[in-house]
mmCIF file of C-alpha atoms in Angstrom:
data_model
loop_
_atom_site.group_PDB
_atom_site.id
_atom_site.type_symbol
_atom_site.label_atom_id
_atom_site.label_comp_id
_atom_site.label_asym_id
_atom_site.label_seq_id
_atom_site.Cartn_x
_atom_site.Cartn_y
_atom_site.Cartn_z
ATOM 1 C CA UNK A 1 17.860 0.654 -3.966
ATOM 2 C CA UNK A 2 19.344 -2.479 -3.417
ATOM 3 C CA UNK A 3 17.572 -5.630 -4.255
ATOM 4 C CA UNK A 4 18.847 -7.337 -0.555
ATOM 5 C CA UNK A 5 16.293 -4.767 1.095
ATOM 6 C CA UNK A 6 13.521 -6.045 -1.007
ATOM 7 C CA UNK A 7 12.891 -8.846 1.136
ATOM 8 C CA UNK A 8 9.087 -8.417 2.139
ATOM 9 C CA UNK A 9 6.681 -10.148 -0.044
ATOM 10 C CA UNK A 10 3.091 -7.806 -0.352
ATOM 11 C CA UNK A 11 0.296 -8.450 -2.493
ATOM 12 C CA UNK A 12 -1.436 -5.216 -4.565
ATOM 13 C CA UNK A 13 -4.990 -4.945 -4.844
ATOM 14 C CA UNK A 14 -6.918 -2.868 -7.360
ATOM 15 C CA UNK A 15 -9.678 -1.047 -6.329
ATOM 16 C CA UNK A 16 -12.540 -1.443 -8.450
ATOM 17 C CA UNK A 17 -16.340 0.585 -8.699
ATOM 18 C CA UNK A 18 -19.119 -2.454 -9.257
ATOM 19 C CA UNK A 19 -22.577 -1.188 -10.078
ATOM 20 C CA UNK A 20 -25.427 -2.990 -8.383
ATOM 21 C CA UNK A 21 -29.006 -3.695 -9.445
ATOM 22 C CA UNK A 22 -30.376 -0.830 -7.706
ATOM 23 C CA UNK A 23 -27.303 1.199 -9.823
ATOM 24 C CA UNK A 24 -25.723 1.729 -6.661
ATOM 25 C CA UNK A 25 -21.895 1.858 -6.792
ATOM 26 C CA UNK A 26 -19.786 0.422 -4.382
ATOM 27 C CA UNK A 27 -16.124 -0.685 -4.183
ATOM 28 C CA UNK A 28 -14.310 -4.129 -3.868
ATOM 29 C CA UNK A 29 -10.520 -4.650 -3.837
ATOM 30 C CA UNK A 30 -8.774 -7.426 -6.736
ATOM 31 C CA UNK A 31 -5.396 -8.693 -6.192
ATOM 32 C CA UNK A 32 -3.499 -7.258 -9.065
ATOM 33 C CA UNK A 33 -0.120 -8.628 -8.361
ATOM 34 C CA UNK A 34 2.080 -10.351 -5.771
ATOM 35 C CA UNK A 35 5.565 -8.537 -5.223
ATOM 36 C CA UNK A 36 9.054 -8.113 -3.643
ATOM 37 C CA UNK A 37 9.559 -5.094 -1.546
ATOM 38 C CA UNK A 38 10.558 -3.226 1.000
ATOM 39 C CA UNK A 39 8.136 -1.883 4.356
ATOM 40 C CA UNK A 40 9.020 0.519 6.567
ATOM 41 C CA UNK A 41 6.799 1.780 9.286
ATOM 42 C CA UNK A 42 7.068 5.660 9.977
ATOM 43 C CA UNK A 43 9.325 7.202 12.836
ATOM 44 C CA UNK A 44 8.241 8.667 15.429
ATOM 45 C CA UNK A 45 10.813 11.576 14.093
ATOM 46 C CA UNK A 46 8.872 11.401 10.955
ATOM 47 C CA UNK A 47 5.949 11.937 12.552
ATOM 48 C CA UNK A 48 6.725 14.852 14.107
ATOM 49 C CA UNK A 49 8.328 16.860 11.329
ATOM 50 C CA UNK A 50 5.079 15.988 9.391
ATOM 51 C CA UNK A 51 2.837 17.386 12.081
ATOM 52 C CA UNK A 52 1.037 14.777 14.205
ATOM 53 C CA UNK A 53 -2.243 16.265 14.077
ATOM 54 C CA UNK A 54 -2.580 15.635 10.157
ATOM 55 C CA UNK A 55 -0.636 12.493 9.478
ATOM 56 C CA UNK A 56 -2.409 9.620 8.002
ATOM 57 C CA UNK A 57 0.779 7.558 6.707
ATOM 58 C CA UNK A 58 1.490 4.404 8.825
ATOM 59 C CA UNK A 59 4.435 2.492 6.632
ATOM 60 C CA UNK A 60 6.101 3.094 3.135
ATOM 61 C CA UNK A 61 6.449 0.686 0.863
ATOM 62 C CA UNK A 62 9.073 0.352 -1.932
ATOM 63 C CA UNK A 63 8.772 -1.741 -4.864
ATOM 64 C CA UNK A 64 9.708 -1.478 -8.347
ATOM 65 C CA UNK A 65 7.970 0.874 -11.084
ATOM 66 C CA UNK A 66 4.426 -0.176 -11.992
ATOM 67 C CA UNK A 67 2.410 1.807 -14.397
ATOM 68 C CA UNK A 68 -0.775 0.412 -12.990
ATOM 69 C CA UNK A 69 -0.453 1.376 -8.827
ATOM 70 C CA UNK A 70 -2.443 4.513 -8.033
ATOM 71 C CA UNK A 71 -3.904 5.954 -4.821
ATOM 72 C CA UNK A 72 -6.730 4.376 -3.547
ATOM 73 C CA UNK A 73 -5.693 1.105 -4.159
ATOM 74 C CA UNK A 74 -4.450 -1.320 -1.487
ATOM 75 C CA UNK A 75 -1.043 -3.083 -0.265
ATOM 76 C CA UNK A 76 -1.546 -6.359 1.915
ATOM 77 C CA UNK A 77 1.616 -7.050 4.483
ATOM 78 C CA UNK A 78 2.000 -10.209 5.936
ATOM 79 C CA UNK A 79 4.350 -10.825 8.931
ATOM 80 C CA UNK A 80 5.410 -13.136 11.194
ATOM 81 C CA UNK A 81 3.121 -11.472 13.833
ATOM 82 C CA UNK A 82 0.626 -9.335 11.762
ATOM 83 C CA UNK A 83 -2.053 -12.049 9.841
ATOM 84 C CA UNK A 84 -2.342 -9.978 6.804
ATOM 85 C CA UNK A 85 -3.269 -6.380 7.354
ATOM 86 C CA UNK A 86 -4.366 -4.077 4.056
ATOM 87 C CA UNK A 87 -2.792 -0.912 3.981
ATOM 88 C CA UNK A 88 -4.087 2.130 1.857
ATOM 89 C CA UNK A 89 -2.455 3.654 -0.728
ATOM 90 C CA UNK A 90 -2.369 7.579 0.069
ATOM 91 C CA UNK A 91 0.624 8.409 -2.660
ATOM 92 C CA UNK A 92 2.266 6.664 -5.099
ATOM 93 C CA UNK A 93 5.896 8.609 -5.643
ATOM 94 C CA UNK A 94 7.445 7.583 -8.779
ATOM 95 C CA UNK A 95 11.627 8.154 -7.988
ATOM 96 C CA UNK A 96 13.533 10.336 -10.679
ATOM 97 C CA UNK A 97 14.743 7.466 -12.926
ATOM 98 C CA UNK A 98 11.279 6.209 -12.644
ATOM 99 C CA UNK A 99 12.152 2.704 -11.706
ATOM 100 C CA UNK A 100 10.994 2.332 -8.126
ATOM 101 C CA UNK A 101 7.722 3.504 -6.582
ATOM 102 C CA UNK A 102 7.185 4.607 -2.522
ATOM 103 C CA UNK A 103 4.022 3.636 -1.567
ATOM 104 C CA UNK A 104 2.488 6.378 1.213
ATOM 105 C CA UNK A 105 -0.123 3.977 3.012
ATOM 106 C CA UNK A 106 -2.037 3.979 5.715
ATOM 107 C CA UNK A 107 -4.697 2.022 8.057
ATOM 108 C CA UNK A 108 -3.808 -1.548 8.457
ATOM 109 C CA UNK A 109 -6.621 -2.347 10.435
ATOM 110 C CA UNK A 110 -8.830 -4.280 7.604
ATOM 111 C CA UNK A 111 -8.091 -7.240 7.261
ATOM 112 C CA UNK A 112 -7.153 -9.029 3.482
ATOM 113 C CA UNK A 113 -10.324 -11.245 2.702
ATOM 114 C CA UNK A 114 -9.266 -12.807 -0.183
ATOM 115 C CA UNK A 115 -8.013 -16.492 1.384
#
């Protein structure tokens, strides 16, 4: 991948278990890193060769390799006209030289909380 298509700026979040009082477990989200990438929303096309009743996948998300991304945690994408919408990580697929990671994510209706 070229670096010129890199040109999105996301923020990670880790998703973390917290144990309450009561020793109830519940989950909050960290920001783990800010990064360059690159966000693609899924086709229409894409959509239908992956069988609309089942797909959950809203964008993809490239970035470089990162050891520490795994499913379940979250990508925030901020636009000119979207305020900050968090995205969930369904898949994280390593490429073959193991240098760049696609992010399968979907939602984008929370909103980031952190600011």
């Amino acid at each position: 991948m070229r670096a010129g298509k890199m040109r999105h700026r996301v923020k990670l979040q880790k998703r973390e278990a917290i144990h309450g009082r009561l020793g109830e477990v519940y989950y909050e989200f960290r920001d783990l890193a800010e990064v360059w990438a690159e966000v693609r929303a899924v086709s229409a096309k894409e959509y239908i060769q992956m069988g609309v009743e089942n797909v959950e996948i809203d964008i993809r998300v490239y970035i470089r390799y990162r050891p520490d991304i795994e499913r379940g945690d979250r990508v925030v994408y901020k636009s000119t006209n979207n305020p900050g919408d968090a995205f969930l990580i369904k898949a994280v697929l390593p490429n073959a030289r193991m240098n760049m990671l696609e992010l399968l994510c979907a939602g984008g209706g929370y909103r980031d909380q952190s600011e």
